[in-house]
Backbone as a printed PyTorch tensor [residue, N CA C, xyz], in Angstrom:
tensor([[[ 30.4650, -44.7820, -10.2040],
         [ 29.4380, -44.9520,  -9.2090],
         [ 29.3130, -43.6930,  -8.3560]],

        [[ 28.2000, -43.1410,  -8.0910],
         [ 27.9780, -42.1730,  -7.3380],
         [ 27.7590, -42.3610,  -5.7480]],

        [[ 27.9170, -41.4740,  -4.9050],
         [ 27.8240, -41.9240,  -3.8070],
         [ 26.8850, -40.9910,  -2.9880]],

        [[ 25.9420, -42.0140,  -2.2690],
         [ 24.7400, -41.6600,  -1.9710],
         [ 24.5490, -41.7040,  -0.6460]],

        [[ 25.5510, -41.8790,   0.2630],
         [ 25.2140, -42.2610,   1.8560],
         [ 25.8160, -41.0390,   2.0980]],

        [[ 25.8840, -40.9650,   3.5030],
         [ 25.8850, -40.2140,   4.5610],
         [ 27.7600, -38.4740,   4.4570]],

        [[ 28.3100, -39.4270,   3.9470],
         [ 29.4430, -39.3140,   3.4480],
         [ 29.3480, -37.8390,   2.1430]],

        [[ 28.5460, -38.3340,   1.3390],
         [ 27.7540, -37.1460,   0.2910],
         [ 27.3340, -36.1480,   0.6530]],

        [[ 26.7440, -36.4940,   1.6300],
         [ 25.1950, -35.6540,   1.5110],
         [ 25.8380, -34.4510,   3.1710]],

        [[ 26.9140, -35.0240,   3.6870],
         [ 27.6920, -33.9010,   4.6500],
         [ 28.0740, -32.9950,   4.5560]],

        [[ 28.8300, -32.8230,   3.9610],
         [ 29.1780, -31.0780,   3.6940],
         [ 28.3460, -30.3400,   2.7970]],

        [[ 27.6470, -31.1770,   1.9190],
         [ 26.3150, -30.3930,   1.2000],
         [ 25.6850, -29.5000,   2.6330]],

        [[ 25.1170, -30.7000,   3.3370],
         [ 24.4730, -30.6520,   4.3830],
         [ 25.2200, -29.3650,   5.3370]],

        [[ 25.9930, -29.6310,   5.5910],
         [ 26.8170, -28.3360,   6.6890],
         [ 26.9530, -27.0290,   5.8510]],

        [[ 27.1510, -27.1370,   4.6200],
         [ 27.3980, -25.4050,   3.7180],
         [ 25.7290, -25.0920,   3.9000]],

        [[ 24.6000, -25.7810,   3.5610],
         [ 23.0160, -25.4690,   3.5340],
         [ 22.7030, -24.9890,   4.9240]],

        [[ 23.3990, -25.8740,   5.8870],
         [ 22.9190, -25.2810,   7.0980],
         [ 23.7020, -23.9660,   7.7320]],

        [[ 25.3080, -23.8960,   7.3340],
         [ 26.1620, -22.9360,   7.5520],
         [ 25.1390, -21.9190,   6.9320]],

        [[ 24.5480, -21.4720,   5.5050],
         [ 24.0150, -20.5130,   5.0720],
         [ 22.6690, -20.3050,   5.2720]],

        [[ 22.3840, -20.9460,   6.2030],
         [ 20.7630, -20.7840,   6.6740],
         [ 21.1960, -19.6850,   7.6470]],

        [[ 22.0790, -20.2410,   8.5920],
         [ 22.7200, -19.8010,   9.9030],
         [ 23.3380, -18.2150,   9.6440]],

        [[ 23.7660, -18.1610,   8.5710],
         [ 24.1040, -16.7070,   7.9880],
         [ 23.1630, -15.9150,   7.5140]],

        [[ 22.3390, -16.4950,   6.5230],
         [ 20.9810, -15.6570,   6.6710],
         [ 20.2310, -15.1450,   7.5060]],

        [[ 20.1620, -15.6270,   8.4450],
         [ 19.4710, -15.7010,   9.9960],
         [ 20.1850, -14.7320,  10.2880]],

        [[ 21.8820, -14.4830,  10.6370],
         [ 22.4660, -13.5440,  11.2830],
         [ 21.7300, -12.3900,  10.4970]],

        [[ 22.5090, -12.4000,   9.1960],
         [ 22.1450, -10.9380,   8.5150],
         [ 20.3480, -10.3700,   8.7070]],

        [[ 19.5390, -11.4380,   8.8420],
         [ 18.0770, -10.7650,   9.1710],
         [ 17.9970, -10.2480,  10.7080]],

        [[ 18.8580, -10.8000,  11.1500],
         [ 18.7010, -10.1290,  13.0040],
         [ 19.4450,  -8.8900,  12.8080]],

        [[ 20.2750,  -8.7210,  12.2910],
         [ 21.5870,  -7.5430,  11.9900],
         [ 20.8060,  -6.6260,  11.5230]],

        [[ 20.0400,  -6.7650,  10.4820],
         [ 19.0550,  -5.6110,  10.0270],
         [ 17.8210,  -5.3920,  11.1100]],

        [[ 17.1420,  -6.3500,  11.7230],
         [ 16.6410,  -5.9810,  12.9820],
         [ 17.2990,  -4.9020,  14.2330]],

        [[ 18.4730,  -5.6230,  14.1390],
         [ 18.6570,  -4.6320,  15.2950],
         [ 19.3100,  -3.0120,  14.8200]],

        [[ 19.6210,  -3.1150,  13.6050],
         [ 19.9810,  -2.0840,  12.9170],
         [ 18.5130,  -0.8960,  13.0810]],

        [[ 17.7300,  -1.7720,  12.6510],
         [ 16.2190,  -0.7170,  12.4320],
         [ 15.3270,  -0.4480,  13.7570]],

        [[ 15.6980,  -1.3410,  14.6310],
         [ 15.6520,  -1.0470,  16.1340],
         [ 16.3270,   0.1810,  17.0130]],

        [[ 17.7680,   0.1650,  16.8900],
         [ 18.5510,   1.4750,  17.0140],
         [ 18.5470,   2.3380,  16.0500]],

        [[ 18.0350,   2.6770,  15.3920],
         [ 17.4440,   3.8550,  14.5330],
         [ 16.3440,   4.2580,  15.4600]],

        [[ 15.1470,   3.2920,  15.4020],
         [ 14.2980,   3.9760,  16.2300],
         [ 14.9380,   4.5020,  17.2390]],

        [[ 15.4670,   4.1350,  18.2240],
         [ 15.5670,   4.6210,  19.7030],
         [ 16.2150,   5.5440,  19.5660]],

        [[ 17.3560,   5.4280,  18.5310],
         [ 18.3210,   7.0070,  18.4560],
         [ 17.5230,   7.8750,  18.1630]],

        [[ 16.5440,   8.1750,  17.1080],
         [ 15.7820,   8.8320,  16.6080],
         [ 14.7930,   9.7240,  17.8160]],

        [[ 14.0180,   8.4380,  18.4360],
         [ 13.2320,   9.0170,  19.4940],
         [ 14.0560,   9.6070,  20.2410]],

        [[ 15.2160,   9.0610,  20.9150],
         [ 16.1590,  10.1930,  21.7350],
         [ 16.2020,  11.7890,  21.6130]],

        [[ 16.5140,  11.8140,  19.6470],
         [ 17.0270,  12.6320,  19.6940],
         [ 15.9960,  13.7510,  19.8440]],

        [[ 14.7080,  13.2690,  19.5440],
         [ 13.6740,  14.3800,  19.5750],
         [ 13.3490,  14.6990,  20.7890]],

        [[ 13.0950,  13.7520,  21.8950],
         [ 13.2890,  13.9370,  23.0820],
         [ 14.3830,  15.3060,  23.9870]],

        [[ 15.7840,  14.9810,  23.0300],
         [ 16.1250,  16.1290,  23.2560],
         [ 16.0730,  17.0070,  22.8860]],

        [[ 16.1250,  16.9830,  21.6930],
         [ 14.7850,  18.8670,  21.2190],
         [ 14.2260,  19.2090,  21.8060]],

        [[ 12.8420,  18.5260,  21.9360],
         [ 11.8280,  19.1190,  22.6380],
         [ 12.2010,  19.5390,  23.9490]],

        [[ 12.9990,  18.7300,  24.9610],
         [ 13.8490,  19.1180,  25.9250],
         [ 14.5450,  20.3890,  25.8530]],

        [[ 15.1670,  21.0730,  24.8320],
         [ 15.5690,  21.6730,  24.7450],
         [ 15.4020,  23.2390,  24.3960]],

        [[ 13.6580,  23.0440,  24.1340],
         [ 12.6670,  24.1840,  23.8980],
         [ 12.9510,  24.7830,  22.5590]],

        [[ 13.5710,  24.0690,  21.3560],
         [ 14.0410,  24.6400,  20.2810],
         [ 12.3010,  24.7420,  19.4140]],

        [[ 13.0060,  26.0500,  18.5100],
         [ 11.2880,  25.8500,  17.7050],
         [ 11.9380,  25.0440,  16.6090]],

        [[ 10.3170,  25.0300,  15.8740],
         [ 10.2890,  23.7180,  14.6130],
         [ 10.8220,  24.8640,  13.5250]],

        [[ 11.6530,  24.2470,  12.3600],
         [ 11.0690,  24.9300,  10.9300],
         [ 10.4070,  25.7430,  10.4140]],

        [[  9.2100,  25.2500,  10.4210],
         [  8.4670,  25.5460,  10.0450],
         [  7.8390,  27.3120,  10.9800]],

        [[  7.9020,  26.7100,  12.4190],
         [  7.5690,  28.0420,  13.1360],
         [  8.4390,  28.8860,  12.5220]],

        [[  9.9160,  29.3430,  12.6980],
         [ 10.5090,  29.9380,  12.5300],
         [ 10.7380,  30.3000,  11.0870]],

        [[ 10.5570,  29.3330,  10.0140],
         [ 10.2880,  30.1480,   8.6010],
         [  8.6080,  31.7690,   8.7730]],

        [[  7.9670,  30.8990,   9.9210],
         [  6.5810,  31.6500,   9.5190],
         [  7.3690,  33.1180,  10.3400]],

        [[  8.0550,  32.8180,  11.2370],
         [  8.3190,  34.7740,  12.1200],
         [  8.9720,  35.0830,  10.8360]],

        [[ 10.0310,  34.5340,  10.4750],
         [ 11.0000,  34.9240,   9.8800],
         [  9.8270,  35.7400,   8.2880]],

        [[  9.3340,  35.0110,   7.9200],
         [  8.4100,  35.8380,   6.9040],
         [  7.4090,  37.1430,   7.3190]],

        [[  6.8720,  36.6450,   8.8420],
         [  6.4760,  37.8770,   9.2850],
         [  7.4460,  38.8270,   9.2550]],

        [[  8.1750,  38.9180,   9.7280],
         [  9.3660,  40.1450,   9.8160],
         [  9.7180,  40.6760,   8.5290]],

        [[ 10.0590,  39.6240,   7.6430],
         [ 10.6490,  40.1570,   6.5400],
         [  9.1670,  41.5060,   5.4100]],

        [[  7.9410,  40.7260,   6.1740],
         [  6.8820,  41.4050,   5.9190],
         [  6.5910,  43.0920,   6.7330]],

        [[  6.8410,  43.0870,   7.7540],
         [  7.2360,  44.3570,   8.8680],
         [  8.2070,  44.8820,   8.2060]],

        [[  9.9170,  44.6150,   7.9170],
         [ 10.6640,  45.5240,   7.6110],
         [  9.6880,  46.0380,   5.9880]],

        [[  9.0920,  45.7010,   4.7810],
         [  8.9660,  46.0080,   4.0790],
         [  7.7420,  47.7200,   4.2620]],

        [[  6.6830,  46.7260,   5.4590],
         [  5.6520,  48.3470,   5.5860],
         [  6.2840,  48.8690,   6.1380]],

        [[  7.7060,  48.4080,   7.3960],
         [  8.2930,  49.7980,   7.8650],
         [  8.8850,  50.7780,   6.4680]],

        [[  9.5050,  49.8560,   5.9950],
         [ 10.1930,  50.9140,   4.9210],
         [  9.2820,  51.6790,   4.2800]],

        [[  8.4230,  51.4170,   3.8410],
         [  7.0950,  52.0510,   3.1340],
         [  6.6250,  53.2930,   3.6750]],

        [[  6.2730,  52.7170,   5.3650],
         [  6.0060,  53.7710,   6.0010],
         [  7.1370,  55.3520,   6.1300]],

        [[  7.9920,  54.9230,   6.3270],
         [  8.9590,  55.7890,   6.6350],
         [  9.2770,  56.3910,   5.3970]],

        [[  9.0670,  56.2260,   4.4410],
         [  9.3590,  56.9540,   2.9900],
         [  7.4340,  57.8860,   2.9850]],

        [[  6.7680,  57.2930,   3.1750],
         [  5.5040,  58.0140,   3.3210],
         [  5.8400,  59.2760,   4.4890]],

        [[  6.3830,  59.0790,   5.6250],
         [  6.2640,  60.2040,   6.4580],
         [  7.7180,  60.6930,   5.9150]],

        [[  8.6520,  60.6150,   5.4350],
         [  9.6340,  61.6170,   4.9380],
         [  8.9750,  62.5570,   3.7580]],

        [[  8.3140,  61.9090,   2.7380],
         [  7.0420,  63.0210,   1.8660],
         [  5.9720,  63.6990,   2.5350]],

        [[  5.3270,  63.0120,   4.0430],
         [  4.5830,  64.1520,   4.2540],
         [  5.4980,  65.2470,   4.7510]],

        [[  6.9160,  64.8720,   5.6150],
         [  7.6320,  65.8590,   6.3430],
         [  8.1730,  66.8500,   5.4030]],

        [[  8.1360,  66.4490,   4.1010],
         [  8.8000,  67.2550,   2.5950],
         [  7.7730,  68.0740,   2.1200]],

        [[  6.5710,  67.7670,   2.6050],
         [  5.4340,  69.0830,   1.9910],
         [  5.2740,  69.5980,   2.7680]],

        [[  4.8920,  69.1600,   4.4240],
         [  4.6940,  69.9410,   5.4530],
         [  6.0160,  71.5120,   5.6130]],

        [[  7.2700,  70.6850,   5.1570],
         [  8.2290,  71.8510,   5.4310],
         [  7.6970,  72.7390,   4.1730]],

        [[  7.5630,  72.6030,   3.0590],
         [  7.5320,  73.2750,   1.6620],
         [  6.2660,  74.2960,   2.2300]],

        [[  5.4200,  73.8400,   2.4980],
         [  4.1910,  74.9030,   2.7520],
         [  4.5310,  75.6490,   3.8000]],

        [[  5.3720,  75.3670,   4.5330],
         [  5.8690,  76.4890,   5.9190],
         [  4.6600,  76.6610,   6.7590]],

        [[  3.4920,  75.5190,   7.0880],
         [  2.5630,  75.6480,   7.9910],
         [  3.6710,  75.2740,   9.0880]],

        [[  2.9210,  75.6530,  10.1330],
         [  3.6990,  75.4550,  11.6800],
         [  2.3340,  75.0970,  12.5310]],

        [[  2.3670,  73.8840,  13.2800],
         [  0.7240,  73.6140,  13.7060],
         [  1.2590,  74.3990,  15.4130]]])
């Protein structure tokens, strides 16, 4: 004979509701997990920007400018060591 009253259907009843009750935790747990992400996150940019740092991106672009400057400096300076190499060779004096 199976048993069908109140007696049965209890600890079914308490493990279904125990794991409702746990599900529930773990979905708030990831709430508040993805909640303090945000706020840490916003903090932290807050303090960057606070902190007057440049972006990436700015600083890749100087950093390529420059690396673009040392190249015409070098250029240049090998151009005026050949004009200073003919100017001496011809022995003009201005």
């Amino acid at each position: 004979m199976s048993r069908t009253g109140p007696g049965r259907q209890g600890p079914n009843r308490m493990l279904d509701e125990f794991a409702r009750v746990m599900t529930d935790a773990a979905g708030a747990a990831q709430g508040v997990r993805r909640e303090m992400e945000t706020v840490f996150r916003a903090q932290g940019e807050r303090l960057l920007n606070q902190m007057d740092l440049v972006q990436r991106e700015e600083f890749e672009a100087v950093r390529d400018m420059a690396v673009k400057a040392r190249t015409e400096n070098e250029a240049l300076k090998k151009r005026l060591a050949d004009l200073e190499a003919r100017m001496a060779g011809t022995g003009d004096a201005n």
